[in-house]
CSV table of C-alpha atoms and ligand atoms in Angstrom, one decimal:
chain,number,residue,atom,x,y,z
W,1,MET,CA,0.0,0.0,0.0
W,2,ASP,CA,3.0,2.3,0.7
W,3,SER,CA,4.0,2.3,-3.0
W,4,VAL,CA,0.5,3.2,-4.1
W,5,VAL,CA,0.3,6.1,-1.7
W,6,GLU,CA,3.8,7.3,-2.6
W,7,GLN,CA,3.1,7.2,-6.3
W,8,LEU,CA,-0.2,9.0,-5.8
W,9,ALA,CA,1.5,11.7,-3.7
W,10,GLU,CA,4.2,12.2,-6.3
W,11,LYS,CA,2.2,12.3,-9.6
W,12,GLY,CA,-1.5,11.7,-8.9
W,13,TRP,CA,-1.6,8.3,-10.5
W,14,CYS,CA,-0.2,4.9,-9.9
W,15,VAL,CA,0.4,1.5,-11.5
W,16,LEU,CA,1.1,-1.5,-9.3
W,17,PRO,CA,1.6,-4.9,-10.9
W,18,GLY,CA,0.7,-7.8,-8.5
W,19,PHE,CA,-1.6,-5.7,-6.3
W,20,LEU,CA,-3.9,-8.7,-6.3
W,21,PRO,CA,-2.3,-12.1,-5.7
W,22,PRO,CA,-2.7,-14.4,-8.8
W,23,ASP,CA,-5.2,-16.7,-7.2
W,24,LEU,CA,-7.4,-13.9,-6.1
W,25,ALA,CA,-7.3,-12.2,-9.6
W,26,GLN,CA,-8.1,-15.6,-11.1
W,27,GLN,CA,-11.0,-16.3,-8.8
W,28,LEU,CA,-12.5,-12.9,-9.5
W,29,ALA,CA,-12.0,-13.5,-13.2
W,30,VAL,CA,-14.0,-16.8,-12.9
W,31,GLU,CA,-16.8,-14.8,-11.1
W,32,ALA,CA,-16.8,-12.2,-13.9
W,33,GLN,CA,-17.0,-14.9,-16.5
W,34,THR,CA,-19.9,-16.6,-14.7
W,35,LEU,CA,-21.8,-13.3,-14.5
W,36,TYR,CA,-21.2,-12.8,-18.2
W,37,GLN,CA,-22.3,-16.4,-19.1
W,38,SER,CA,-25.4,-16.2,-17.1
W,39,GLY,CA,-26.4,-12.9,-18.7
W,40,GLN,CA,-25.9,-10.8,-15.6
W,41,LEU,CA,-23.7,-8.2,-17.2
W,42,ARG,CA,-25.4,-5.1,-18.7
W,43,HIS,CA,-24.3,-2.8,-21.4
W,44,ALA,CA,-22.8,0.2,-19.6
W,45,ALA,CA,-24.3,3.7,-19.8
W,46,THR,CA,-22.5,7.1,-19.6
W,47,GLY,CA,-23.7,10.2,-17.8
W,48,GLN,CA,-26.1,10.5,-14.9
W,49,GLY,CA,-29.8,11.3,-14.3
W,50,GLU,CA,-31.5,12.6,-17.4
W,51,LYS,CA,-28.2,12.6,-19.3
W,52,ARG,CA,-27.8,8.9,-18.7
W,53,GLU,CA,-27.6,7.0,-22.0
W,54,VAL,CA,-26.1,4.0,-23.7
W,55,ARG,CA,-24.2,5.2,-26.8
W,56,ALA,CA,-22.6,2.5,-28.9
W,57,GLY,CA,-19.1,3.4,-29.9
W,58,LEU,CA,-18.4,5.6,-26.9
W,59,ARG,CA,-18.2,2.7,-24.4
W,60,ASP,CA,-18.8,-0.9,-25.3
W,61,ASP,CA,-18.2,-2.7,-22.0
W,62,ALA,CA,-20.8,-4.6,-20.0
W,63,ILE,CA,-20.9,-4.3,-16.2
W,64,ALA,CA,-22.3,-5.7,-13.0
W,65,TRP,CA,-22.2,-3.6,-9.8
W,66,LEU,CA,-20.8,-5.2,-6.7
W,67,ASP,CA,-23.2,-5.1,-3.7
W,68,GLU,CA,-22.1,-3.7,-0.4
W,69,THR,CA,-22.6,-7.2,1.0
W,70,PRO,CA,-20.1,-9.2,-1.1
W,71,SER,CA,-21.4,-12.4,-2.6
W,72,SER,CA,-18.2,-14.4,-2.4
W,73,ALA,CA,-15.0,-14.7,-0.3
W,74,ALA,CA,-13.0,-13.3,-3.3
W,75,GLN,CA,-15.2,-10.2,-3.5
W,76,ARG,CA,-14.9,-9.8,0.3
W,77,GLU,CA,-11.1,-10.0,0.0
W,78,TYR,CA,-11.1,-7.5,-2.9
W,79,LEU,CA,-13.2,-5.1,-0.8
W,80,ALA,CA,-10.9,-5.5,2.2
W,81,ARG,CA,-7.9,-4.5,0.1
W,82,MET,CA,-9.8,-1.5,-1.3
W,83,GLU,CA,-10.7,-0.5,2.3
W,84,ALA,CA,-7.0,-0.7,3.2
W,85,LEU,CA,-6.2,1.5,0.3
W,86,ARG,CA,-8.9,4.0,1.2
W,87,LEU,CA,-7.6,4.3,4.8
W,88,ALA,CA,-4.0,4.7,3.7
W,89,ALA,CA,-4.9,7.4,1.1
W,90,ASN,CA,-6.9,9.3,3.7
W,91,ARG,CA,-4.2,9.0,6.3
W,92,GLU,CA,-1.3,10.0,4.1
W,93,LEU,CA,-2.9,12.2,1.5
W,94,GLN,CA,-6.0,13.6,3.3
W,95,LEU,CA,-8.2,12.7,0.4
W,96,GLY,CA,-11.3,12.4,2.5
W,97,LEU,CA,-12.5,9.3,0.7
W,98,PHE,CA,-15.8,8.2,2.1
W,99,ASP,CA,-17.2,5.2,0.1
W,100,LEU,CA,-16.5,3.0,-2.9
W,101,GLU,CA,-18.7,2.2,-5.9
W,102,THR,CA,-17.4,-0.6,-8.0
W,103,HIS,CA,-18.3,-2.9,-10.8
W,104,PHE,CA,-17.1,-5.9,-12.8
W,105,ALA,CA,-16.5,-4.8,-16.4
W,106,ARG,CA,-16.1,-7.0,-19.5
W,107,TYR,CA,-15.0,-5.5,-22.8
W,108,PRO,CA,-15.6,-7.8,-25.8
W,109,ALA,CA,-12.8,-8.1,-28.3
W,110,GLY,CA,-12.6,-4.9,-30.3
W,111,ALA,CA,-14.5,-2.8,-27.7
W,112,ARG,CA,-13.2,0.5,-26.5
W,113,TYR,CA,-14.1,3.4,-24.1
W,114,ARG,CA,-13.3,6.7,-25.8
W,115,LYS,CA,-11.4,9.5,-24.0
W,116,HIS,CA,-13.3,10.7,-21.0
W,117,LEU,CA,-13.0,12.0,-17.4
W,118,ASP,CA,-14.6,10.0,-14.6
W,119,VAL,CA,-16.4,12.9,-12.9
W,120,PHE,CA,-20.0,13.8,-13.8
W,121,ARG,CA,-20.9,17.4,-14.6
W,122,HIS,CA,-23.2,17.9,-11.6
W,123,ASP,CA,-21.6,15.4,-9.2
W,124,SER,CA,-18.0,15.7,-8.3
W,125,ARG,CA,-17.9,13.1,-5.5
W,126,ARG,CA,-15.8,10.7,-7.5
W,127,THR,CA,-12.2,11.4,-6.3
W,128,LEU,CA,-10.0,8.4,-6.9
W,129,SER,CA,-10.5,5.9,-9.8
W,130,VAL,CA,-9.3,2.4,-9.1
W,131,VAL,CA,-9.0,-0.4,-11.7
W,132,CYS,CA,-7.9,-4.0,-10.9
W,133,TYR,CA,-7.3,-6.1,-14.0
W,134,LEU,CA,-8.3,-9.8,-14.1
W,135,ASN,CA,-6.7,-11.1,-17.3
W,136,GLU,CA,-4.2,-13.9,-17.3
W,137,ASN,CA,-1.2,-13.7,-19.6
W,138,TRP,CA,-2.0,-10.4,-21.3
W,139,GLN,CA,0.5,-9.6,-24.0
W,140,GLU,CA,1.4,-6.2,-25.4
W,141,SER,CA,0.1,-7.4,-28.8
W,142,ASP,CA,-3.3,-8.0,-27.2
W,143,GLY,CA,-3.9,-4.2,-27.0
W,144,GLY,CA,-6.6,-3.1,-24.6
W,145,GLN,CA,-4.3,-0.6,-22.8
W,146,LEU,CA,-5.6,2.0,-20.5
W,147,ARG,CA,-4.2,5.2,-22.0
W,148,LEU,CA,-3.9,7.8,-19.3
W,149,TYR,CA,-3.3,11.4,-20.5
W,150,LEU,CA,-1.1,13.3,-18.1
W,151,ASP,CA,-2.8,16.7,-18.5
W,152,GLU,CA,-5.9,18.0,-20.2
W,153,ALA,CA,-4.1,19.6,-23.2
W,154,ASP,CA,-5.0,18.1,-26.6
W,155,ASP,CA,-1.4,17.2,-27.2
W,156,SER,CA,-0.8,15.8,-23.7
W,157,PRO,CA,1.7,13.1,-23.2
W,158,HIS,CA,0.3,9.8,-22.1
W,159,VAL,CA,1.2,6.5,-20.5
W,160,ASP,CA,-0.2,3.1,-21.6
W,161,ILE,CA,-1.1,0.6,-18.9
W,162,LEU,CA,-1.4,-3.1,-19.8
W,163,PRO,CA,-4.5,-4.8,-18.2
W,164,GLN,CA,-2.5,-7.6,-16.8
W,165,GLY,CA,-4.2,-9.8,-14.1
W,166,GLY,CA,-3.5,-8.5,-10.6
W,167,THR,CA,-2.3,-5.0,-11.8
W,168,LEU,CA,-3.8,-2.0,-10.0
W,169,ALA,CA,-4.2,1.3,-11.9
W,170,CYS,CA,-5.5,4.3,-10.0
W,171,PHE,CA,-5.6,8.0,-10.6
W,172,LEU,CA,-7.3,11.2,-9.4
W,173,SER,CA,-10.7,11.1,-11.1
W,174,ALA,CA,-10.9,14.8,-12.0
W,175,ARG,CA,-7.4,15.2,-13.3
W,176,PHE,CA,-6.6,12.6,-15.8
W,177,PRO,CA,-8.6,12.1,-19.1
W,178,HIS,CA,-8.2,8.5,-20.2
W,179,GLU,CA,-9.4,5.9,-22.7
W,180,VAL,CA,-9.5,2.2,-23.2
W,181,LEU,CA,-7.9,1.0,-26.4
W,182,PRO,CA,-9.5,-1.9,-28.3
W,183,ALA,CA,-8.2,-5.3,-27.6
W,184,GLY,CA,-7.8,-8.5,-29.6
W,185,ARG,CA,-9.4,-10.5,-26.8
W,186,SER,CA,-12.1,-9.9,-24.2
W,187,ARG,CA,-10.9,-7.9,-21.2
W,188,LEU,CA,-12.0,-8.2,-17.6
W,189,SER,CA,-11.6,-5.8,-14.7
W,190,LEU,CA,-13.0,-4.5,-11.4
W,191,THR,CA,-13.4,-0.8,-11.8
W,192,GLY,CA,-14.3,1.5,-9.0
W,193,TRP,CA,-14.4,5.0,-7.6
W,194,PHE,CA,-13.7,6.2,-4.1
W,195,ARG,CA,-16.1,9.1,-3.4
W,196,ARG,CA,-16.0,12.0,-1.1
W,197,ARG,CA,-19.1,13.1,0.7
W,198,ASP,CA,-21.2,15.7,-1.0
B,1,OGA,C1,-14.0,3.4,-16.8
B,1,OGA,C2,-12.6,3.3,-17.3
B,1,OGA,C3,-10.6,2.0,-17.5
B,1,OGA,C4,-10.1,0.6,-17.7
B,1,OGA,O1,-14.7,2.4,-16.6
B,1,OGA,O2,-14.4,4.6,-16.5
B,1,OGA,O3,-12.0,4.3,-17.7
B,1,OGA,O4,-8.9,0.4,-17.9
B,1,OGA,N1,-12.0,2.1,-17.2
B,1,OGA,O5,-10.9,-0.4,-17.7
B,2,MN,MN1,-12.9,6.0,-16.8
């Protein structure tokens, strides 16, 4: 957890391979696949309230929200790790993170999520975006990188993060535009947002 907090303090974003142990990432992947195969993933929308809409081509993943009462030991373990991260970030960085909303996400091969910010126009509670990847043996040639733009300028430099199983990517939600590049295979993650109080 120290490395996550140090990276966040230094640059506002962080990548940590091996944040989830392999057996936990694998178990969560099985649960995501099971949700997919039993038809429990829903095409994701963008926006909030009246602006909420499903727009093909903007984001093509399918999701299932995690309940506050986790439905498996693996989900409980994931939430415990997120709670440790929340407490460390609040202690060291005074981020005032209050709760976590999180969902499984599955991008079919070829799907993408175009460049966006994770905060809504009329709701700025989302503070820290956290993504844990659940894909075994992901190769550079599989694509599907999370492309994080380091500032808001059109010609901003970027970093590309490979969605390798167990890797954590996190960043300040209001500061970093980002996109998901299309992949040659389906791509699984647990994506979440720590929120402040209103
Ligand atoms: C999102 C998102 C990034 C990723 O769901 O808002 O940007 O790498 N996900 O899956
Ligand atoms: Mn996003």
